Amino acid sequence: MNGAFASLQSRLQFHHGRRLDENGWQRLERVVPYPLYLKSARETSLSPWLRAIGDADAPSVLEQRLREALLHNTAEVARWAPPAWRPAVTWTGQLWQLPAWQHLWRGEALPAGLLLTASAEIDRLEQSWRAGTPLLTAWLNRWRGLWPARKGHWAPPLEQLTALLYSHARQFQQLPDAEAARLARQRLQQRLHLLFRRHIGQPAALFVHLALMALDFERLRGGLLLRALYHHTSDTEPA
């Protein structure tokens, strides 16, 4: 085990073990009204995502606060990481912002309530994009550039993780319906679990944790926004 990651690994495994399992997600998703869904989610390991979420938040406010929670949680994981890896961890928080940045750079209006924070890193990303580099490729190039300069045996597992996520994203765009999307996310999660166990004590485990965290965020965000938009005042009781 990499010495710099030895103390980190116990923390990752603790949080990995607390993640809501599929049965827990299914129980939560049977709750229809937004207030009850939010209350139920707060009683699970998802509660850290929901500290700033209000019972009557408009969808635009909800979206912004969820994005802020993602950036906060990513920053927290960065603080756990060895100093040499903190910039690369922090940079992963921008993945969710890429479509919004692209809208802004094209001169298009952002969704109501969505705020973006500029930085020198974002300026360099925009320059690459304007020079013709696909935005995700530009993001990946910068992420690799933030790895410690002296590469070792930990680099191939990170490239394996990158290939897995890139393949999932490409195939996800072609899926025919919501059920196919659900099954694709399940398969991805299973493969990420395997990678996490296989690369314990290596940088790859840290970034697999971030990928699993992003899947939980995506699922929670979808559940909250769906209910905020369509089931906010429903009288339906949880099953």
PDB file of C-alpha atoms in Angstrom:
ATOM      1  CA  MET A   1       0.000   0.000   0.000  1.00  0.00           C
ATOM      2  CA  ASN A   2       1.252   3.487  -0.867  1.00  0.00           C
ATOM      3  CA  GLY A   3       2.370   5.035   2.446  1.00  0.00           C
ATOM      4  CA  ALA A   4       0.801   8.413   1.683  1.00  0.00           C
ATOM      5  CA  PHE A   5      -2.555   6.711   1.162  1.00  0.00           C
ATOM      6  CA  ALA A   6      -2.465   4.315   4.127  1.00  0.00           C
ATOM      7  CA  SER A   7      -4.246   6.650   6.570  1.00  0.00           C
ATOM      8  CA  LEU A   8      -6.602   7.872   3.852  1.00  0.00           C
ATOM      9  CA  GLN A   9      -7.754   4.353   2.997  1.00  0.00           C
ATOM     10  CA  SER A  10      -9.513   3.741   6.312  1.00  0.00           C
ATOM     11  CA  ARG A  11     -11.507   6.936   5.829  1.00  0.00           C
ATOM     12  CA  LEU A  12     -12.440   5.976   2.276  1.00  0.00           C
ATOM     13  CA  GLN A  13     -13.543   2.512   3.366  1.00  0.00           C
ATOM     14  CA  PHE A  14     -15.650   3.996   6.178  1.00  0.00           C
ATOM     15  CA  HIS A  15     -17.518   6.274   3.764  1.00  0.00           C
ATOM     16  CA  HIS A  16     -17.661   3.525   1.141  1.00  0.00           C
ATOM     17  CA  GLY A  17     -19.352   1.234   3.645  1.00  0.00           C
ATOM     18  CA  ARG A  18     -21.927   3.878   4.608  1.00  0.00           C
ATOM     19  CA  ARG A  19     -23.186   4.451   1.068  1.00  0.00           C
ATOM     20  CA  LEU A  20     -26.875   3.786   0.591  1.00  0.00           C
ATOM     21  CA  ASP A  21     -27.351   0.350  -0.989  1.00  0.00           C
ATOM     22  CA  GLU A  22     -29.836  -0.468  -3.737  1.00  0.00           C
ATOM     23  CA  ASN A  23     -32.544  -1.564  -1.279  1.00  0.00           C
ATOM     24  CA  GLY A  24     -32.151   1.729   0.563  1.00  0.00           C
ATOM     25  CA  TRP A  25     -32.434   3.690  -2.667  1.00  0.00           C
ATOM     26  CA  GLN A  26     -35.560   1.792  -3.692  1.00  0.00           C
ATOM     27  CA  ARG A  27     -37.217   2.472  -0.328  1.00  0.00           C
ATOM     28  CA  LEU A  28     -36.381   6.162  -0.670  1.00  0.00           C
ATOM     29  CA  GLU A  29     -37.643   6.360  -4.244  1.00  0.00           C
ATOM     30  CA  ARG A  30     -41.035   4.955  -3.268  1.00  0.00           C
ATOM     31  CA  VAL A  31     -41.622   8.197  -1.340  1.00  0.00           C
ATOM     32  CA  VAL A  32     -43.411  10.560  -3.725  1.00  0.00           C
ATOM     33  CA  PRO A  33     -44.057  13.974  -2.094  1.00  0.00           C
ATOM     34  CA  TYR A  34     -41.037  16.245  -2.080  1.00  0.00           C
ATOM     35  CA  PRO A  35     -41.127  17.130   1.659  1.00  0.00           C
ATOM     36  CA  LEU A  36     -41.366  13.461   2.679  1.00  0.00           C
ATOM     37  CA  TYR A  37     -38.651  12.454   0.219  1.00  0.00           C
ATOM     38  CA  LEU A  38     -36.373  15.154   1.620  1.00  0.00           C
ATOM     39  CA  LYS A  39     -37.127  14.095   5.215  1.00  0.00           C
ATOM     40  CA  SER A  40     -36.476  10.441   4.388  1.00  0.00           C
ATOM     41  CA  ALA A  41     -33.211  11.236   2.594  1.00  0.00           C
ATOM     42  CA  ARG A  42     -32.024  13.227   5.618  1.00  0.00           C
ATOM     43  CA  GLU A  43     -32.374  10.082   7.709  1.00  0.00           C
ATOM     44  CA  THR A  44     -29.830   8.241   5.547  1.00  0.00           C
ATOM     45  CA  SER A  45     -26.137   8.619   4.754  1.00  0.00           C
ATOM     46  CA  LEU A  46     -27.209  11.158   2.095  1.00  0.00           C
ATOM     47  CA  SER A  47     -27.810  13.755   4.802  1.00  0.00           C
ATOM     48  CA  PRO A  48     -24.510  15.677   4.259  1.00  0.00           C
ATOM     49  CA  TRP A  49     -25.726  16.618   0.774  1.00  0.00           C
ATOM     50  CA  LEU A  50     -28.873  18.177   2.192  1.00  0.00           C
ATOM     51  CA  ARG A  51     -27.687  20.550   4.926  1.00  0.00           C
ATOM     52  CA  ALA A  52     -28.493  23.687   2.920  1.00  0.00           C
ATOM     53  CA  ILE A  53     -31.644  22.335   1.222  1.00  0.00           C
ATOM     54  CA  GLY A  54     -34.921  23.884   2.350  1.00  0.00           C
ATOM     55  CA  ASP A  55     -38.340  22.212   2.380  1.00  0.00           C
ATOM     56  CA  ALA A  56     -39.784  24.889   0.072  1.00  0.00           C
ATOM     57  CA  ASP A  57     -36.814  25.592  -2.212  1.00  0.00           C
ATOM     58  CA  ALA A  58     -37.693  26.421  -5.801  1.00  0.00           C
ATOM     59  CA  PRO A  59     -36.077  24.066  -8.341  1.00  0.00           C
ATOM     60  CA  SER A  60     -33.584  26.754  -9.416  1.00  0.00           C
ATOM     61  CA  VAL A  61     -32.472  27.289  -5.804  1.00  0.00           C
ATOM     62  CA  LEU A  62     -32.374  23.551  -5.233  1.00  0.00           C
ATOM     63  CA  GLU A  63     -30.142  23.065  -8.280  1.00  0.00           C
ATOM     64  CA  GLN A  64     -27.658  25.704  -7.140  1.00  0.00           C
ATOM     65  CA  ARG A  65     -27.496  24.413  -3.574  1.00  0.00           C
ATOM     66  CA  LEU A  66     -26.946  20.862  -4.760  1.00  0.00           C
ATOM     67  CA  ARG A  67     -24.067  21.995  -6.957  1.00  0.00           C
ATOM     68  CA  GLU A  68     -22.598  23.883  -4.018  1.00  0.00           C
ATOM     69  CA  ALA A  69     -22.914  20.736  -1.893  1.00  0.00           C
ATOM     70  CA  LEU A  70     -21.070  18.743  -4.533  1.00  0.00           C
ATOM     71  CA  LEU A  71     -18.228  21.253  -4.626  1.00  0.00           C
ATOM     72  CA  HIS A  72     -18.112  21.329  -0.818  1.00  0.00           C
ATOM     73  CA  ASN A  73     -17.958  17.535  -0.570  1.00  0.00           C
ATOM     74  CA  THR A  74     -15.281  17.386  -3.265  1.00  0.00           C
ATOM     75  CA  ALA A  75     -13.246  19.963  -1.352  1.00  0.00           C
ATOM     76  CA  GLU A  76     -13.629  17.848   1.781  1.00  0.00           C
ATOM     77  CA  VAL A  77     -12.263  14.783  -0.027  1.00  0.00           C
ATOM     78  CA  ALA A  78      -9.390  16.928  -1.307  1.00  0.00           C
ATOM     79  CA  ARG A  79      -8.508  17.790   2.283  1.00  0.00           C
ATOM     80  CA  TRP A  80      -8.237  14.070   3.063  1.00  0.00           C
ATOM     81  CA  ALA A  81      -5.863  13.488   0.153  1.00  0.00           C
ATOM     82  CA  PRO A  82      -2.069  13.750   0.272  1.00  0.00           C
ATOM     83  CA  PRO A  83      -1.093  17.342  -0.656  1.00  0.00           C
ATOM     84  CA  ALA A  84       0.341  16.338  -4.046  1.00  0.00           C
ATOM     85  CA  TRP A  85      -3.076  15.016  -5.105  1.00  0.00           C
ATOM     86  CA  ARG A  86      -5.315  17.811  -3.843  1.00  0.00           C
ATOM     87  CA  PRO A  87      -5.353  19.888  -7.054  1.00  0.00           C
ATOM     88  CA  ALA A  88      -6.391  16.852  -9.138  1.00  0.00           C
ATOM     89  CA  VAL A  89      -9.169  15.991  -6.667  1.00  0.00           C
ATOM     90  CA  THR A  90     -10.442  19.579  -6.568  1.00  0.00           C
ATOM     91  CA  TRP A  91     -10.526  19.707 -10.379  1.00  0.00           C
ATOM     92  CA  THR A  92     -13.048  16.830 -10.483  1.00  0.00           C
ATOM     93  CA  GLY A  93     -15.627  19.181  -8.970  1.00  0.00           C
ATOM     94  CA  GLN A  94     -15.701  21.096 -12.258  1.00  0.00           C
ATOM     95  CA  LEU A  95     -16.988  18.126 -14.251  1.00  0.00           C
ATOM     96  CA  TRP A  96     -20.597  18.933 -13.355  1.00  0.00           C
ATOM     97  CA  GLN A  97     -20.051  22.528 -14.395  1.00  0.00           C
ATOM     98  CA  LEU A  98     -18.754  21.819 -17.922  1.00  0.00           C
ATOM     99  CA  PRO A  99     -22.137  22.070 -19.737  1.00  0.00           C
ATOM    100  CA  ALA A 100     -22.900  25.329 -17.932  1.00  0.00           C
ATOM    101  CA  TRP A 101     -19.501  26.811 -18.813  1.00  0.00           C
ATOM    102  CA  GLN A 102     -20.004  25.802 -22.426  1.00  0.00           C
ATOM    103  CA  HIS A 103     -23.396  27.544 -22.499  1.00  0.00           C
ATOM    104  CA  LEU A 104     -21.824  30.676 -21.056  1.00  0.00           C
ATOM    105  CA  TRP A 105     -18.925  30.702 -23.525  1.00  0.00           C
ATOM    106  CA  ARG A 106     -21.375  30.354 -26.415  1.00  0.00           C
ATOM    107  CA  GLY A 107     -23.219  33.437 -25.183  1.00  0.00           C
ATOM    108  CA  GLU A 108     -26.263  31.441 -24.109  1.00  0.00           C
ATOM    109  CA  ALA A 109     -28.291  32.139 -20.981  1.00  0.00           C
ATOM    110  CA  LEU A 110     -27.656  30.021 -17.905  1.00  0.00           C
ATOM    111  CA  PRO A 111     -30.562  28.431 -16.001  1.00  0.00           C
ATOM    112  CA  ALA A 112     -32.123  30.711 -13.409  1.00  0.00           C
ATOM    113  CA  GLY A 113     -30.175  30.830 -10.167  1.00  0.00           C
ATOM    114  CA  LEU A 114     -27.097  29.031 -11.506  1.00  0.00           C
ATOM    115  CA  LEU A 115     -23.862  30.737 -10.488  1.00  0.00           C
ATOM    116  CA  LEU A 116     -20.376  29.918 -11.748  1.00  0.00           C
ATOM    117  CA  THR A 117     -17.054  30.909 -10.248  1.00  0.00           C
ATOM    118  CA  ALA A 118     -14.249  31.817 -12.632  1.00  0.00           C
ATOM    119  CA  SER A 119     -10.609  30.925 -11.997  1.00  0.00           C
ATOM    120  CA  ALA A 120      -7.312  30.757 -13.829  1.00  0.00           C
ATOM    121  CA  GLU A 121      -7.900  27.034 -14.409  1.00  0.00           C
ATOM    122  CA  ILE A 122     -11.285  27.751 -15.983  1.00  0.00           C
ATOM    123  CA  ASP A 123      -9.712  30.442 -18.167  1.00  0.00           C
ATOM    124  CA  ARG A 124      -7.200  27.890 -19.474  1.00  0.00           C
ATOM    125  CA  LEU A 125     -10.020  25.415 -20.085  1.00  0.00           C
ATOM    126  CA  GLU A 126     -11.898  28.015 -22.122  1.00  0.00           C
ATOM    127  CA  GLN A 127      -8.777  28.755 -24.185  1.00  0.00           C
ATOM    128  CA  SER A 128      -8.362  25.060 -25.021  1.00  0.00           C
ATOM    129  CA  TRP A 129     -12.029  24.775 -25.947  1.00  0.00           C
ATOM    130  CA  ARG A 130     -11.911  27.872 -28.159  1.00  0.00           C
ATOM    131  CA  ALA A 131      -8.807  26.462 -29.844  1.00  0.00           C
ATOM    132  CA  GLY A 132     -10.872  23.452 -30.947  1.00  0.00           C
ATOM    133  CA  THR A 133     -10.261  20.872 -28.212  1.00  0.00           C
ATOM    134  CA  PRO A 134     -13.467  19.072 -27.128  1.00  0.00           C
ATOM    135  CA  LEU A 135     -14.370  20.303 -23.666  1.00  0.00           C
ATOM    136  CA  LEU A 136     -14.190  16.927 -21.921  1.00  0.00           C
ATOM    137  CA  THR A 137     -10.847  16.209 -23.574  1.00  0.00           C
ATOM    138  CA  ALA A 138      -9.548  19.588 -22.399  1.00  0.00           C
ATOM    139  CA  TRP A 139     -10.749  18.808 -18.884  1.00  0.00           C
ATOM    140  CA  LEU A 140      -9.044  15.375 -18.954  1.00  0.00           C
ATOM    141  CA  ASN A 141      -5.795  16.852 -20.254  1.00  0.00           C
ATOM    142  CA  ARG A 142      -5.734  19.320 -17.385  1.00  0.00           C
ATOM    143  CA  TRP A 143      -6.630  16.616 -14.852  1.00  0.00           C
ATOM    144  CA  ARG A 144      -3.721  14.463 -15.988  1.00  0.00           C
ATOM    145  CA  GLY A 145      -1.511  17.543 -15.841  1.00  0.00           C
ATOM    146  CA  LEU A 146      -2.382  17.922 -12.165  1.00  0.00           C
ATOM    147  CA  TRP A 147      -1.137  14.447 -11.270  1.00  0.00           C
ATOM    148  CA  PRO A 148       2.200  14.376  -9.427  1.00  0.00           C
ATOM    149  CA  ALA A 149       4.984  14.660 -12.006  1.00  0.00           C
ATOM    150  CA  ARG A 150       6.673  11.425 -10.997  1.00  0.00           C
ATOM    151  CA  LYS A 151       4.338   8.712 -12.276  1.00  0.00           C
ATOM    152  CA  GLY A 152       4.476   5.198 -10.881  1.00  0.00           C
ATOM    153  CA  HIS A 153       2.503   1.976 -10.802  1.00  0.00           C
ATOM    154  CA  TRP A 154      -0.572   4.004  -9.813  1.00  0.00           C
ATOM    155  CA  ALA A 155      -0.948   5.593 -13.273  1.00  0.00           C
ATOM    156  CA  PRO A 156      -2.376   2.595 -15.243  1.00  0.00           C
ATOM    157  CA  PRO A 157      -5.307   2.089 -12.799  1.00  0.00           C
ATOM    158  CA  LEU A 158      -6.197   5.765 -13.180  1.00  0.00           C
ATOM    159  CA  GLU A 159      -6.198   5.383 -16.955  1.00  0.00           C
ATOM    160  CA  GLN A 160      -8.369   2.273 -16.562  1.00  0.00           C
ATOM    161  CA  LEU A 161     -10.850   4.282 -14.494  1.00  0.00           C
ATOM    162  CA  THR A 162     -10.793   7.083 -17.074  1.00  0.00           C
ATOM    163  CA  ALA A 163     -11.510   4.626 -19.896  1.00  0.00           C
ATOM    164  CA  LEU A 164     -14.388   3.061 -17.939  1.00  0.00           C
ATOM    165  CA  LEU A 165     -16.066   6.397 -17.220  1.00  0.00           C
ATOM    166  CA  TYR A 166     -15.496   7.692 -20.740  1.00  0.00           C
ATOM    167  CA  SER A 167     -17.016   4.528 -22.229  1.00  0.00           C
ATOM    168  CA  HIS A 168     -20.016   4.773 -19.909  1.00  0.00           C
ATOM    169  CA  ALA A 169     -20.606   8.424 -20.826  1.00  0.00           C
ATOM    170  CA  ARG A 170     -20.396   7.690 -24.560  1.00  0.00           C
ATOM    171  CA  GLN A 171     -22.774   4.698 -24.384  1.00  0.00           C
ATOM    172  CA  PHE A 172     -25.154   6.478 -22.007  1.00  0.00           C
ATOM    173  CA  GLN A 173     -26.019   9.020 -24.706  1.00  0.00           C
ATOM    174  CA  GLN A 174     -27.326   6.221 -26.935  1.00  0.00           C
ATOM    175  CA  LEU A 175     -29.582   4.454 -24.409  1.00  0.00           C
ATOM    176  CA  PRO A 176     -33.246   4.188 -25.452  1.00  0.00           C
ATOM    177  CA  ASP A 177     -35.102   4.761 -22.167  1.00  0.00           C
ATOM    178  CA  ALA A 178     -34.944   5.312 -18.422  1.00  0.00           C
ATOM    179  CA  GLU A 179     -34.793   1.605 -17.604  1.00  0.00           C
ATOM    180  CA  ALA A 180     -31.766   1.115 -19.836  1.00  0.00           C
ATOM    181  CA  ALA A 181     -30.150   4.099 -18.134  1.00  0.00           C
ATOM    182  CA  ARG A 182     -30.831   2.643 -14.690  1.00  0.00           C
ATOM    183  CA  LEU A 183     -29.257  -0.687 -15.645  1.00  0.00           C
ATOM    184  CA  ALA A 184     -26.231   1.063 -17.174  1.00  0.00           C
ATOM    185  CA  ARG A 185     -25.664   2.987 -13.928  1.00  0.00           C
ATOM    186  CA  GLN A 186     -25.926  -0.257 -11.952  1.00  0.00           C
ATOM    187  CA  ARG A 187     -23.322  -1.934 -14.155  1.00  0.00           C
ATOM    188  CA  LEU A 188     -21.025   1.049 -13.808  1.00  0.00           C
ATOM    189  CA  GLN A 189     -21.410   1.032 -10.036  1.00  0.00           C
ATOM    190  CA  GLN A 190     -20.562  -2.681  -9.874  1.00  0.00           C
ATOM    191  CA  ARG A 191     -17.403  -2.165 -11.904  1.00  0.00           C
ATOM    192  CA  LEU A 192     -16.414   0.785  -9.756  1.00  0.00           C
ATOM    193  CA  HIS A 193     -16.816  -1.342  -6.629  1.00  0.00           C
ATOM    194  CA  LEU A 194     -14.433  -3.898  -8.125  1.00  0.00           C
ATOM    195  CA  LEU A 195     -11.887  -1.211  -8.966  1.00  0.00           C
ATOM    196  CA  PHE A 196     -12.142   0.213  -5.462  1.00  0.00           C
ATOM    197  CA  ARG A 197     -11.314  -3.155  -3.885  1.00  0.00           C
ATOM    198  CA  ARG A 198      -8.615  -3.935  -6.432  1.00  0.00           C
ATOM    199  CA  HIS A 199      -6.715  -0.685  -5.902  1.00  0.00           C
ATOM    200  CA  ILE A 200      -6.969  -0.207  -2.148  1.00  0.00           C
ATOM    201  CA  GLY A 201      -4.274   2.140  -0.907  1.00  0.00           C
ATOM    202  CA  GLN A 202      -3.629   3.681  -4.336  1.00  0.00           C
ATOM    203  CA  PRO A 203      -4.716   6.981  -5.885  1.00  0.00           C
ATOM    204  CA  ALA A 204      -7.227   5.119  -8.048  1.00  0.00           C
ATOM    205  CA  ALA A 205      -9.269   4.221  -4.940  1.00  0.00           C
ATOM    206  CA  LEU A 206      -9.598   7.916  -4.128  1.00  0.00           C
ATOM    207  CA  PHE A 207     -10.941   8.761  -7.581  1.00  0.00           C
ATOM    208  CA  VAL A 208     -13.221   5.708  -7.638  1.00  0.00           C
ATOM    209  CA  HIS A 209     -14.688   7.036  -4.393  1.00  0.00           C
ATOM    210  CA  LEU A 210     -15.303  10.373  -6.128  1.00  0.00           C
ATOM    211  CA  ALA A 211     -16.979   8.593  -9.063  1.00  0.00           C
ATOM    212  CA  LEU A 212     -19.289   6.674  -6.725  1.00  0.00           C
ATOM    213  CA  MET A 213     -20.023   9.901  -4.875  1.00  0.00           C
ATOM    214  CA  ALA A 214     -20.977  11.493  -8.198  1.00  0.00           C
ATOM    215  CA  LEU A 215     -23.365   8.617  -8.981  1.00  0.00           C
ATOM    216  CA  ASP A 216     -25.072   9.111  -5.612  1.00  0.00           C
ATOM    217  CA  PHE A 217     -25.245  12.850  -6.235  1.00  0.00           C
ATOM    218  CA  GLU A 218     -26.759  12.327  -9.680  1.00  0.00           C
ATOM    219  CA  ARG A 219     -29.425   9.967  -8.337  1.00  0.00           C
ATOM    220  CA  LEU A 220     -30.295  12.199  -5.392  1.00  0.00           C
ATOM    221  CA  ARG A 221     -30.409  15.293  -7.599  1.00  0.00           C
ATOM    222  CA  GLY A 222     -32.768  13.554 -10.015  1.00  0.00           C
ATOM    223  CA  GLY A 223     -35.066  12.423  -7.214  1.00  0.00           C
ATOM    224  CA  LEU A 224     -35.203  15.849  -5.603  1.00  0.00           C
ATOM    225  CA  LEU A 225     -35.733  17.839  -8.805  1.00  0.00           C
ATOM    226  CA  LEU A 226     -38.408  15.453 -10.101  1.00  0.00           C
ATOM    227  CA  ARG A 227     -40.387  15.837  -6.901  1.00  0.00           C
ATOM    228  CA  ALA A 228     -39.774  19.569  -6.589  1.00  0.00           C
ATOM    229  CA  LEU A 229     -41.136  20.060 -10.110  1.00  0.00           C
ATOM    230  CA  TYR A 230     -44.058  17.605 -10.138  1.00  0.00           C
ATOM    231  CA  HIS A 231     -44.844  16.297  -6.651  1.00  0.00           C
ATOM    232  CA  HIS A 232     -44.179  19.201  -4.297  1.00  0.00           C
ATOM    233  CA  THR A 233     -47.700  19.338  -2.851  1.00  0.00           C
ATOM    234  CA  SER A 234     -48.774  15.749  -3.396  1.00  0.00           C
ATOM    235  CA  ASP A 235     -50.728  14.126  -0.556  1.00  0.00           C
ATOM    236  CA  THR A 236     -49.385  10.686  -1.407  1.00  0.00           C
ATOM    237  CA  GLU A 237     -47.912   8.844   1.592  1.00  0.00           C
ATOM    238  CA  PRO A 238     -44.742   6.767   1.383  1.00  0.00           C
ATOM    239  CA  ALA A 239     -45.149   3.081   0.645  1.00  0.00           C
TER     240      ALA A 239
END
